[in-house]
mmCIF file of C-alpha atoms and ligand atoms in Angstrom:
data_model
loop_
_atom_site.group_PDB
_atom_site.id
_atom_site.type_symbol
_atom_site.label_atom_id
_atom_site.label_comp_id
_atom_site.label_asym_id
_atom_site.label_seq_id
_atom_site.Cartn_x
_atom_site.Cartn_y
_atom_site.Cartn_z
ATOM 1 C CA UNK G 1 80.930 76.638 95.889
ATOM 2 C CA UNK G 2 83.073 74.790 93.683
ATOM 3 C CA UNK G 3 80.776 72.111 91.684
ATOM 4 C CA UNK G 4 81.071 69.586 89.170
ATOM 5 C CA UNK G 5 80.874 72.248 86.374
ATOM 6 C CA UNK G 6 83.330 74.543 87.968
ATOM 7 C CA UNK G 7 85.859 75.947 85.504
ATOM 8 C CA UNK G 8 89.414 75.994 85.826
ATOM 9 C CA UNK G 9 91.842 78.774 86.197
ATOM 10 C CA UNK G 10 94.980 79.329 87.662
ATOM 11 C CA UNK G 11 98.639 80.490 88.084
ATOM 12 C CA UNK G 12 101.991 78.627 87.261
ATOM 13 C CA UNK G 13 105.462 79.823 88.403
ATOM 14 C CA UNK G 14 107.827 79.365 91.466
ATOM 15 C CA UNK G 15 107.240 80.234 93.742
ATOM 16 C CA UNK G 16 103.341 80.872 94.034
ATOM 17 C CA UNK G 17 102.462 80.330 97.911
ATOM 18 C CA UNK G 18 102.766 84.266 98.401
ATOM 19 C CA UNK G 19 100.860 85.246 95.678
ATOM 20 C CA UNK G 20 98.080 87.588 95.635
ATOM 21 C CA UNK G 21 96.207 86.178 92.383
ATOM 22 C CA UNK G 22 94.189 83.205 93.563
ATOM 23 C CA UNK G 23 92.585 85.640 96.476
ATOM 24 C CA UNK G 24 92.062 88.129 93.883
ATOM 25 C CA UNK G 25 90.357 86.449 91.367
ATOM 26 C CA UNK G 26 88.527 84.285 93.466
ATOM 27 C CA UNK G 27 87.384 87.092 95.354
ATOM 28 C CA UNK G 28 85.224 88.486 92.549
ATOM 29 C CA UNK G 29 84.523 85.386 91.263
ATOM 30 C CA UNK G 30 82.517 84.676 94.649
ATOM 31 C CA UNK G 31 81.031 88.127 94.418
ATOM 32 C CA UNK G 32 79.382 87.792 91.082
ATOM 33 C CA UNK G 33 78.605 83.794 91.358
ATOM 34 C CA UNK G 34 80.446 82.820 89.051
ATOM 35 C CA UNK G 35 81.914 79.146 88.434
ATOM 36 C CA UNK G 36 85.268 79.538 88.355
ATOM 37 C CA UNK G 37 88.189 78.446 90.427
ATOM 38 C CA UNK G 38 91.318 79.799 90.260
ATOM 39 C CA UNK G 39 93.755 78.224 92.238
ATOM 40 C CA UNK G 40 97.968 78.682 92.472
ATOM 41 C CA UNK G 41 100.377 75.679 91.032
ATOM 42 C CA UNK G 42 103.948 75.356 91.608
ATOM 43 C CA UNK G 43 106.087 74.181 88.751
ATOM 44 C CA UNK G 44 109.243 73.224 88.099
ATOM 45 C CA UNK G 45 111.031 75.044 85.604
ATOM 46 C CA UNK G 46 112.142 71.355 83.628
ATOM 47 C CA UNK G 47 107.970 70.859 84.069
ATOM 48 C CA UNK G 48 106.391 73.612 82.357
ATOM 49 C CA UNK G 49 105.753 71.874 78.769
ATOM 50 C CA UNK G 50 104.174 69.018 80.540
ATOM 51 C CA UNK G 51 102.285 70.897 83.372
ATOM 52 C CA UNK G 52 100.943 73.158 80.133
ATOM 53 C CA UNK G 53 99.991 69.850 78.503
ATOM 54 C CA UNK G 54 98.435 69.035 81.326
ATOM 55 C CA UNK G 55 96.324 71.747 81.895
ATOM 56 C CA UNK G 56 94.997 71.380 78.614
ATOM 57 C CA UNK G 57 94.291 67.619 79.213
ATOM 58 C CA UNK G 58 92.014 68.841 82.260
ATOM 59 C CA UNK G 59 90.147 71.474 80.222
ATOM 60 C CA UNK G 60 91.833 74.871 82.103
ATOM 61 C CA UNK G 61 90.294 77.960 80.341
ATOM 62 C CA UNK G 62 93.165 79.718 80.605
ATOM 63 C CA UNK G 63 96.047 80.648 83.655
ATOM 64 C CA UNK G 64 98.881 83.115 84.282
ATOM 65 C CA UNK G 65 102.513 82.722 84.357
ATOM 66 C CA UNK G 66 104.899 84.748 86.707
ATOM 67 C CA UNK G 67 108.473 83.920 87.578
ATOM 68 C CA UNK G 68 110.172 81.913 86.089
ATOM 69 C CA UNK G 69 107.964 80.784 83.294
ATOM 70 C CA UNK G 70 107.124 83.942 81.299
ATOM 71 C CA UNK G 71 109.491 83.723 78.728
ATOM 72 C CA UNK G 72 109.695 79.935 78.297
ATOM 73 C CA UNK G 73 105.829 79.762 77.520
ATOM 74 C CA UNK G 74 106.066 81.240 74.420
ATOM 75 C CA UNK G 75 107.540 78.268 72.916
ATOM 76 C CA UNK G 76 104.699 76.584 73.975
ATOM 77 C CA UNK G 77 102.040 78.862 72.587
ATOM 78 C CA UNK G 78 100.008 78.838 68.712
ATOM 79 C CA UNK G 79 99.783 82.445 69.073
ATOM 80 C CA UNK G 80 100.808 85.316 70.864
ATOM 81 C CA UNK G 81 99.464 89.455 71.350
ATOM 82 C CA UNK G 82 101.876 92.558 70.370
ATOM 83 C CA UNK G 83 102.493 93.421 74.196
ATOM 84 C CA UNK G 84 103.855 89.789 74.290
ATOM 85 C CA UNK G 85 105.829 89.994 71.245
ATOM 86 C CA UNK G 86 107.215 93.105 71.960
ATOM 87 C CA UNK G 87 108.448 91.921 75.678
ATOM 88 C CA UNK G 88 109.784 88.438 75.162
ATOM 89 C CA UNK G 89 107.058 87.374 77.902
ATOM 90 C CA UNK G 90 103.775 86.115 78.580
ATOM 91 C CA UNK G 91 101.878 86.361 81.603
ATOM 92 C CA UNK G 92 98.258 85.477 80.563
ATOM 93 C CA UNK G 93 97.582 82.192 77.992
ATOM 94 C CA UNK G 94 93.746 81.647 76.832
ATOM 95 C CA UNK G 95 93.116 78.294 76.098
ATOM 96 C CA UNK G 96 90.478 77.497 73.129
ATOM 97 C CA UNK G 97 90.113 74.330 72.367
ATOM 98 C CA UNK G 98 93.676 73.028 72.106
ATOM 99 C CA UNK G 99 94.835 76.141 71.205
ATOM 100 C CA UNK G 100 96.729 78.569 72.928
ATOM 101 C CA UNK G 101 97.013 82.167 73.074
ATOM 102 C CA UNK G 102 99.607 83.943 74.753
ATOM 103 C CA UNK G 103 98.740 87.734 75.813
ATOM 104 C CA UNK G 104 100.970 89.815 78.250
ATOM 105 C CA UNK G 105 98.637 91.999 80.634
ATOM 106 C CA UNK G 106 101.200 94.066 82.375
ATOM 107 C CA UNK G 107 101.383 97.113 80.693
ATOM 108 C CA UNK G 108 98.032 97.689 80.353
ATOM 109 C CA UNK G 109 97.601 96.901 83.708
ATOM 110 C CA UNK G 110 100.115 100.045 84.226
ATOM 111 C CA UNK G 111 98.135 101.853 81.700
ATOM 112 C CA UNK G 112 94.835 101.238 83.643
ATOM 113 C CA UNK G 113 96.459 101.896 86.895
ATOM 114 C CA UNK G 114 97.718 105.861 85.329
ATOM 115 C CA UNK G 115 93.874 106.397 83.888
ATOM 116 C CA UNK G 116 92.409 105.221 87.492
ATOM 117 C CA UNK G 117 94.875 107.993 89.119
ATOM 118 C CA UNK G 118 93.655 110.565 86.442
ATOM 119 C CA UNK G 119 97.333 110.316 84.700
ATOM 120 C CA UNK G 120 96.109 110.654 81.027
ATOM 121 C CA UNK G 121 98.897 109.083 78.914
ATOM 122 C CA UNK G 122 97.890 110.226 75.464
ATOM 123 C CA UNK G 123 100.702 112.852 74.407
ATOM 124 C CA UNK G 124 102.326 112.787 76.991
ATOM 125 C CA UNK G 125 106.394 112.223 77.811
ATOM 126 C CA UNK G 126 107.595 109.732 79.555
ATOM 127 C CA UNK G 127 110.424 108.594 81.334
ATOM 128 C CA UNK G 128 110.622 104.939 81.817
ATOM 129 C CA UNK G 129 113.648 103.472 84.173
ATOM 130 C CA UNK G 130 114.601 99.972 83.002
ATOM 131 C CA UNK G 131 114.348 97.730 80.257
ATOM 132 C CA UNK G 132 113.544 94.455 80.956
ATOM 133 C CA UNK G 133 109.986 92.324 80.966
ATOM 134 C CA UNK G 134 107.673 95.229 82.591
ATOM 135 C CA UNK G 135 109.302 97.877 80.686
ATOM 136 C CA UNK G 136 108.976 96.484 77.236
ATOM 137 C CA UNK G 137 105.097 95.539 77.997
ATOM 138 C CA UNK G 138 104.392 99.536 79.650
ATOM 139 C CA UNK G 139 106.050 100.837 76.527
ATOM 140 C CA UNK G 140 103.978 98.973 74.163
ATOM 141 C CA UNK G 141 100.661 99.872 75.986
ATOM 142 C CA UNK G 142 102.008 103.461 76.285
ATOM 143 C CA UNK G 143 102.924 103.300 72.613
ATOM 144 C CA UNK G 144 99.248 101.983 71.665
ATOM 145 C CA UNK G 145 97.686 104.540 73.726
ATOM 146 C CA UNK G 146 99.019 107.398 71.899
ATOM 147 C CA UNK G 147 102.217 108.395 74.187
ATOM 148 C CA UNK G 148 103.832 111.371 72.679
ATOM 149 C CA UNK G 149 107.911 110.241 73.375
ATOM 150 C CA UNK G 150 109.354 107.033 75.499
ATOM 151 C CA UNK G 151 112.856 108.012 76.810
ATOM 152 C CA UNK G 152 113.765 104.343 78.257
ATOM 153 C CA UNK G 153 116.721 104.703 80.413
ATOM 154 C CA UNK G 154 118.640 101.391 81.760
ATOM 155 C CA UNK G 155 121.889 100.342 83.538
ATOM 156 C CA UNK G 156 122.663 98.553 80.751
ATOM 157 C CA UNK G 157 122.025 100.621 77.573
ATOM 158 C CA UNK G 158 122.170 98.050 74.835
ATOM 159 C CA UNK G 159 119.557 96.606 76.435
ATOM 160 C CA UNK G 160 117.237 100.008 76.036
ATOM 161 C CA UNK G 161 118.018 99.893 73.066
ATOM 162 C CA UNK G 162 117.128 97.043 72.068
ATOM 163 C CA UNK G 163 114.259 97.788 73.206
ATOM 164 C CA UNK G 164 113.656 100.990 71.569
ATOM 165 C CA UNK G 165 114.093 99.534 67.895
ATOM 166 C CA UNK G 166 111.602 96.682 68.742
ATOM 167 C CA UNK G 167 109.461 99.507 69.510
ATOM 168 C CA UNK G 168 110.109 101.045 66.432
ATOM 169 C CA UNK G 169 109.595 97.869 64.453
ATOM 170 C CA UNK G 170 106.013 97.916 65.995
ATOM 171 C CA UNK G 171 105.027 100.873 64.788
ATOM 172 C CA UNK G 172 103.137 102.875 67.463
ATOM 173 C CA UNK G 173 104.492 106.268 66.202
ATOM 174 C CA UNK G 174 105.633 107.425 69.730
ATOM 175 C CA UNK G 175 109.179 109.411 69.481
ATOM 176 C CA UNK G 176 111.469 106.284 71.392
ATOM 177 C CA UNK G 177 114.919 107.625 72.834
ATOM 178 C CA UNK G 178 117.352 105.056 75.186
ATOM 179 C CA UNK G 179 119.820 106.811 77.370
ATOM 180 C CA UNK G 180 121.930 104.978 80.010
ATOM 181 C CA UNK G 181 120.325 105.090 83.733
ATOM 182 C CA UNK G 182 123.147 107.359 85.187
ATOM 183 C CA UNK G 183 122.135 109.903 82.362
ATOM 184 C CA UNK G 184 119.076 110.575 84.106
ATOM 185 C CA UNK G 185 120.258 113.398 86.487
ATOM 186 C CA UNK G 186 121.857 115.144 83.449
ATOM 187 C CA UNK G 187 119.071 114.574 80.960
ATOM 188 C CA UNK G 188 117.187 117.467 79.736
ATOM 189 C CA UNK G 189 113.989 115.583 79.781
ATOM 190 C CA UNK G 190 111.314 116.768 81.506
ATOM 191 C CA UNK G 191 108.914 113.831 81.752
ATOM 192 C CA UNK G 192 104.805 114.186 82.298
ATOM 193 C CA UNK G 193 105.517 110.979 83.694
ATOM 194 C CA UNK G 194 108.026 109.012 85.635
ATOM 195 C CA UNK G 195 108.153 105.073 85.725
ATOM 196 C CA UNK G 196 110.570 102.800 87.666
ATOM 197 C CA UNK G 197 110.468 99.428 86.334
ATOM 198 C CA UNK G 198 113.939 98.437 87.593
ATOM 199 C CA UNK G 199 114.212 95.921 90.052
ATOM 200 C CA UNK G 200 115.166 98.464 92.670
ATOM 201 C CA UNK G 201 112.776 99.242 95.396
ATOM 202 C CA UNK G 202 112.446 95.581 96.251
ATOM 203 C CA UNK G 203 114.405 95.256 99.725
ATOM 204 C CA UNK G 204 114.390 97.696 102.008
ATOM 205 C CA UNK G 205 118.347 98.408 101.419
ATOM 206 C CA UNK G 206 117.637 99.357 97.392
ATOM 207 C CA UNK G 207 118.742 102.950 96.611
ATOM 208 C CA UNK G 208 116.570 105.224 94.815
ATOM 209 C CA UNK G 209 116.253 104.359 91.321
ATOM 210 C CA UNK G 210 116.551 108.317 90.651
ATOM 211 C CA UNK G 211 118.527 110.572 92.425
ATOM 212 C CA UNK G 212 116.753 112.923 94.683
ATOM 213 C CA UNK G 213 117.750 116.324 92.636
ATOM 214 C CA UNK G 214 115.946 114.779 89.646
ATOM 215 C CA UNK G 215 112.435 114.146 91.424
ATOM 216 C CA UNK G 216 113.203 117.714 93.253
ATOM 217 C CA UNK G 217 113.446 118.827 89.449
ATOM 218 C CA UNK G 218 109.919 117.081 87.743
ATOM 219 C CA UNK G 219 107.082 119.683 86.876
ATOM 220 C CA UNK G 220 104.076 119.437 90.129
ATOM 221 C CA UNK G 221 101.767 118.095 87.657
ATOM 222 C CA UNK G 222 104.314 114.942 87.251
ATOM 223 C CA UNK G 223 103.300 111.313 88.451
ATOM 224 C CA UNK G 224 105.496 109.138 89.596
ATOM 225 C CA UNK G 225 104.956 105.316 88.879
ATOM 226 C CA UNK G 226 106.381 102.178 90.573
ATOM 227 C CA UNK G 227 106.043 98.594 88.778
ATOM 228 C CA UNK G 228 107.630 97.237 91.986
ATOM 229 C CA UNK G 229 105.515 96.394 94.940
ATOM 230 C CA UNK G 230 105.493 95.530 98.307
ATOM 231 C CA UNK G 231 102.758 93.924 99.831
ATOM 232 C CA UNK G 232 100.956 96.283 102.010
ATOM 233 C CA UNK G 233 104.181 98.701 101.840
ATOM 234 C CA UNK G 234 105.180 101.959 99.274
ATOM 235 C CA UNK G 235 108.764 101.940 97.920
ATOM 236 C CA UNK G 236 110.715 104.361 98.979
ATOM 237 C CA UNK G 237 110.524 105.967 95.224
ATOM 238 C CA UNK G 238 106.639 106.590 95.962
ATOM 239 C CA UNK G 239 107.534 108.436 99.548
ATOM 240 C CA UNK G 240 109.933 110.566 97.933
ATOM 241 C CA UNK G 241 107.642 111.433 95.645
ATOM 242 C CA UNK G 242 104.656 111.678 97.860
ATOM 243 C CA UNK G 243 106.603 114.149 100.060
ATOM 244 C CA UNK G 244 107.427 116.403 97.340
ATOM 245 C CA UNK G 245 103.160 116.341 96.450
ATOM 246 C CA UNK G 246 103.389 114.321 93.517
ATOM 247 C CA UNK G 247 101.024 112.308 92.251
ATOM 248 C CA UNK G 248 102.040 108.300 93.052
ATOM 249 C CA UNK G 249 101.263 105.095 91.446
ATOM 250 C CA UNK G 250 101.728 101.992 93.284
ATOM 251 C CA UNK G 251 102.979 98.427 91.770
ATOM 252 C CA UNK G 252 99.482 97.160 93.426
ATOM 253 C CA UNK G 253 97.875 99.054 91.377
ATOM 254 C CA UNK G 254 98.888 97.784 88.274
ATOM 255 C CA UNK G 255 99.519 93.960 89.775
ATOM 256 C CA UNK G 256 95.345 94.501 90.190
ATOM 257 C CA UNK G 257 94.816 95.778 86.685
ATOM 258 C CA UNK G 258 96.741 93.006 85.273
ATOM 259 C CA UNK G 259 94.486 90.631 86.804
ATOM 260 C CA UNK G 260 91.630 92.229 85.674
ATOM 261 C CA UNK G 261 92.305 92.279 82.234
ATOM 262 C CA UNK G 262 93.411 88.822 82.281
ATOM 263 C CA UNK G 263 90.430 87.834 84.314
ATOM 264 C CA UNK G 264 88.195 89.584 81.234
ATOM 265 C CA UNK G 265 90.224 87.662 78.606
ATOM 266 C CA UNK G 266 89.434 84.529 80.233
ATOM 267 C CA UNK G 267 85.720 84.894 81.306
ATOM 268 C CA UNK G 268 84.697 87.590 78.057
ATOM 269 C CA UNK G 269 82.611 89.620 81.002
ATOM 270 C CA UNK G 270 83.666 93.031 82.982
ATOM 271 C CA UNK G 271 84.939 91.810 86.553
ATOM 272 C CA UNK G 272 84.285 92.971 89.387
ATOM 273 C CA UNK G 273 87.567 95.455 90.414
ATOM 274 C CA UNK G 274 85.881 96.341 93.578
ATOM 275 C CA UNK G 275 86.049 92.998 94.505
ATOM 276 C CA UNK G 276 89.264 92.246 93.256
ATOM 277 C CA UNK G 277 90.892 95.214 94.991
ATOM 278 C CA UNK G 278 89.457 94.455 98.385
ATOM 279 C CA UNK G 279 91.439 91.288 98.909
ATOM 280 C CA UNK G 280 94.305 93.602 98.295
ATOM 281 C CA UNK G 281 96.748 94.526 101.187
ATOM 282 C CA UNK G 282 96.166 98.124 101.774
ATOM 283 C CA UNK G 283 99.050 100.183 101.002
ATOM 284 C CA UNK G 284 101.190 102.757 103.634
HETATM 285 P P1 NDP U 1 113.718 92.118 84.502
HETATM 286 O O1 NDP U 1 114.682 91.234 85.208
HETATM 287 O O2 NDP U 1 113.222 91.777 83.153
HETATM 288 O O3 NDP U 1 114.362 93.605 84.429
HETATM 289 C C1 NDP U 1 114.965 94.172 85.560
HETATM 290 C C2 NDP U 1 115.336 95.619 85.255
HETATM 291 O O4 NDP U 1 115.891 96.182 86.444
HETATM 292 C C3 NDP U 1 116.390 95.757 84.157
HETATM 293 O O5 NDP U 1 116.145 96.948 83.440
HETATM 294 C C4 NDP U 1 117.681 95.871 84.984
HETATM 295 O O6 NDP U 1 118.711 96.572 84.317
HETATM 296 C C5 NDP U 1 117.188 96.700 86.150
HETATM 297 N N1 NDP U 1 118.021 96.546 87.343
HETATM 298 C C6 NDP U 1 118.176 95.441 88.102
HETATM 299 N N2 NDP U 1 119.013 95.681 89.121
HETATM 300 C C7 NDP U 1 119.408 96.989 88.989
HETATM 301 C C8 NDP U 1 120.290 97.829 89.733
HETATM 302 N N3 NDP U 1 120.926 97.377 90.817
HETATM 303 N N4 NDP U 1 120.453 99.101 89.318
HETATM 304 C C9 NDP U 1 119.794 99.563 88.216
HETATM 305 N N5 NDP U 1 118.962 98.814 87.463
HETATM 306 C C10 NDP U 1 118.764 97.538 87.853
HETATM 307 O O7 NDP U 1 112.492 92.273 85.533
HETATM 308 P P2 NDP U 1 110.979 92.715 85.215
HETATM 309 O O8 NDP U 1 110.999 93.800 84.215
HETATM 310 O O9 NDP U 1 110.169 91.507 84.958
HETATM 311 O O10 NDP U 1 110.514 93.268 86.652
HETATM 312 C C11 NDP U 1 111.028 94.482 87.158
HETATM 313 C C12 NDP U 1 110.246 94.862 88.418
HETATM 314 O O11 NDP U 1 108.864 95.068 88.090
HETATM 315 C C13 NDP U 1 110.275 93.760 89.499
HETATM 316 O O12 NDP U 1 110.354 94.383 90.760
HETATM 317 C C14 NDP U 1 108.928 93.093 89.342
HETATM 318 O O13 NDP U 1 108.474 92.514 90.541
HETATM 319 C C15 NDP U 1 108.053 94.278 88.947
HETATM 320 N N6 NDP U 1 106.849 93.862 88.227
HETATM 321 C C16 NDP U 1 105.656 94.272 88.731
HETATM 322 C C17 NDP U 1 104.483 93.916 88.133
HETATM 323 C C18 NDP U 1 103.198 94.396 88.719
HETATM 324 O O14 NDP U 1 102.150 93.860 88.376
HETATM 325 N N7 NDP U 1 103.228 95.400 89.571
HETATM 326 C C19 NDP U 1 104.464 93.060 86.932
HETATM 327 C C20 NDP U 1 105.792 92.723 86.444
HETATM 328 C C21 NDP U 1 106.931 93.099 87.096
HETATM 329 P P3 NDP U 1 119.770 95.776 83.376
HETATM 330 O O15 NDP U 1 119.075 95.548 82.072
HETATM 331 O O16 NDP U 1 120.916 96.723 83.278
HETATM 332 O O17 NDP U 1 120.099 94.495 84.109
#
């Protein structure tokens, strides 16, 4: 029941009526009686300084940022985590006080997601499609959980990398390589684990990110990761892979994990994933 010593939580970006977050969090919130609220707030782009201001004002412990807003709140922040630095984005702020800390839960969320699927990460090689937001935050949890190499392959390869020196500058000793998407098929890389964080998967018309030849060629004890997700649905990536008896990750998987570790940065307890999960649409 929400009371007069309810605290607040919630979610900023545009749009936010299809999001899965409130239910989520409010789910185990409910489950373990605790006080919180969590609810979902459209904002306007031109709006985010003063809707941050704002949730300051009324005394918000913290709340997440999706599209559009997860670059632009850094500006906007005292301080921000590695993950964040490292991706340009933010997707979890902590508010203390009047302070702000920016923290970007994605890629452990991926990171979570591999250990739940019994996908160890440490020395292992991994090939990572794309090179934008999600990439750069699954490459810096990767990196900090003792990934061996990080071959980042991307349409555009400046942009890879870019992103490869950035993880250089951090430091996380993993060996970093970018290559250009359509390089993939001809690589000699034979990745422990596969990761599409392009945009493709996303409407039903999206080609594979990889051709088929390549997933034909990845060792049987390969997994096969998504950061794209449809509610309720696998990408076609995942059924590929699922008919060739891989092991699959799902983007649900690590949208829940990214929730949960925001959730525990917020509220400083363990939440309840069970919880969390079941609010989830299950996937086909
Ligand atoms: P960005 O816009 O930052 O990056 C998009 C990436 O996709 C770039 O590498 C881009 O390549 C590539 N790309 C786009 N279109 C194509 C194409 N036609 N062919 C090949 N490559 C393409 O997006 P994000 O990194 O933020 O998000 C990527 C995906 O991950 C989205 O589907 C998003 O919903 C999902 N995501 C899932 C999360 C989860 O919790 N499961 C969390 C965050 C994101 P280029 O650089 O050449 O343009």
């Amino acid at each position: 029941m929400i009371t007069g010593k309810t605290k607040l939580l919630g979610l900023m970006g545009r749009p936010v009526e299809h999001s899965l977050s409130p239910v989520m969090h409010n789910a185990a919130f409910a489950k373990e009686g605790l006080d919180y609220v969590y609810v979902a707030m459209d904002v306007d782009p031109n709006e985010l300084p003063a809707a941050v201001r704002g949730a300051v004002a009324l005394g918000f412990r913290g709340f997440n940022l999706t599209m559009p807003h997860k670059e632009k709140i850094i500006a906007l922040l005292d301080e921000v985590d590695g993950a964040a630095k490292v991706s340009g984005a933010v997707n979890t702020v902590v508010i203390e006080g009047s302070k702000l800390r920016g923290h970007n839960t994605d890629g452990s969320g991926m990171a979570e997601a591999c250990r739940e699927s019994g996908t160890d990460v440490l020395g292992k090689t991994v090939a990572l499609l794309g090179a934008g937001g999600a990439a750069s935050a699954i490459s810096f949890a990767l990196q900090s959980e003792g990934t061996k190499e990080i071959r980042i392959f991307n349409r555009s390869v400046d942009r890879a990398e870019a992103l490869a020196a950035k993880l250089e500058e951090f430091g996380g000793g993993a060996n970093i390589h970018a290559h250009p998407l359509d390089s993939l098929g001809s690589s000699d890389t034979i990745p422990d684990i596969l990761i599409n964080t392009t945009s493709l998967g996303m409407k039903d018309e999206d080609p594979l990110p990889v051709p088929e030849e390549y997933l034909k060629s990845l060792p049987d004890h390969a997994t096969v990761a998504d950061a794209v997700y449809r509610p309720g649905g696998r990408t076609r990536l995942l059924h590929a892979a699922d008919g060739l008896g891989l092991r699959t990750i799902d983007g649900q998987r690590m949208l829940l994990y990214q929730g949960v570790h925001a959730q525990k940065l917020w509220i400083g307890l363990e939440p309840n994933v069970k919880a969390m999960d079941g609010q989830l649409p299950q996937s086909r």
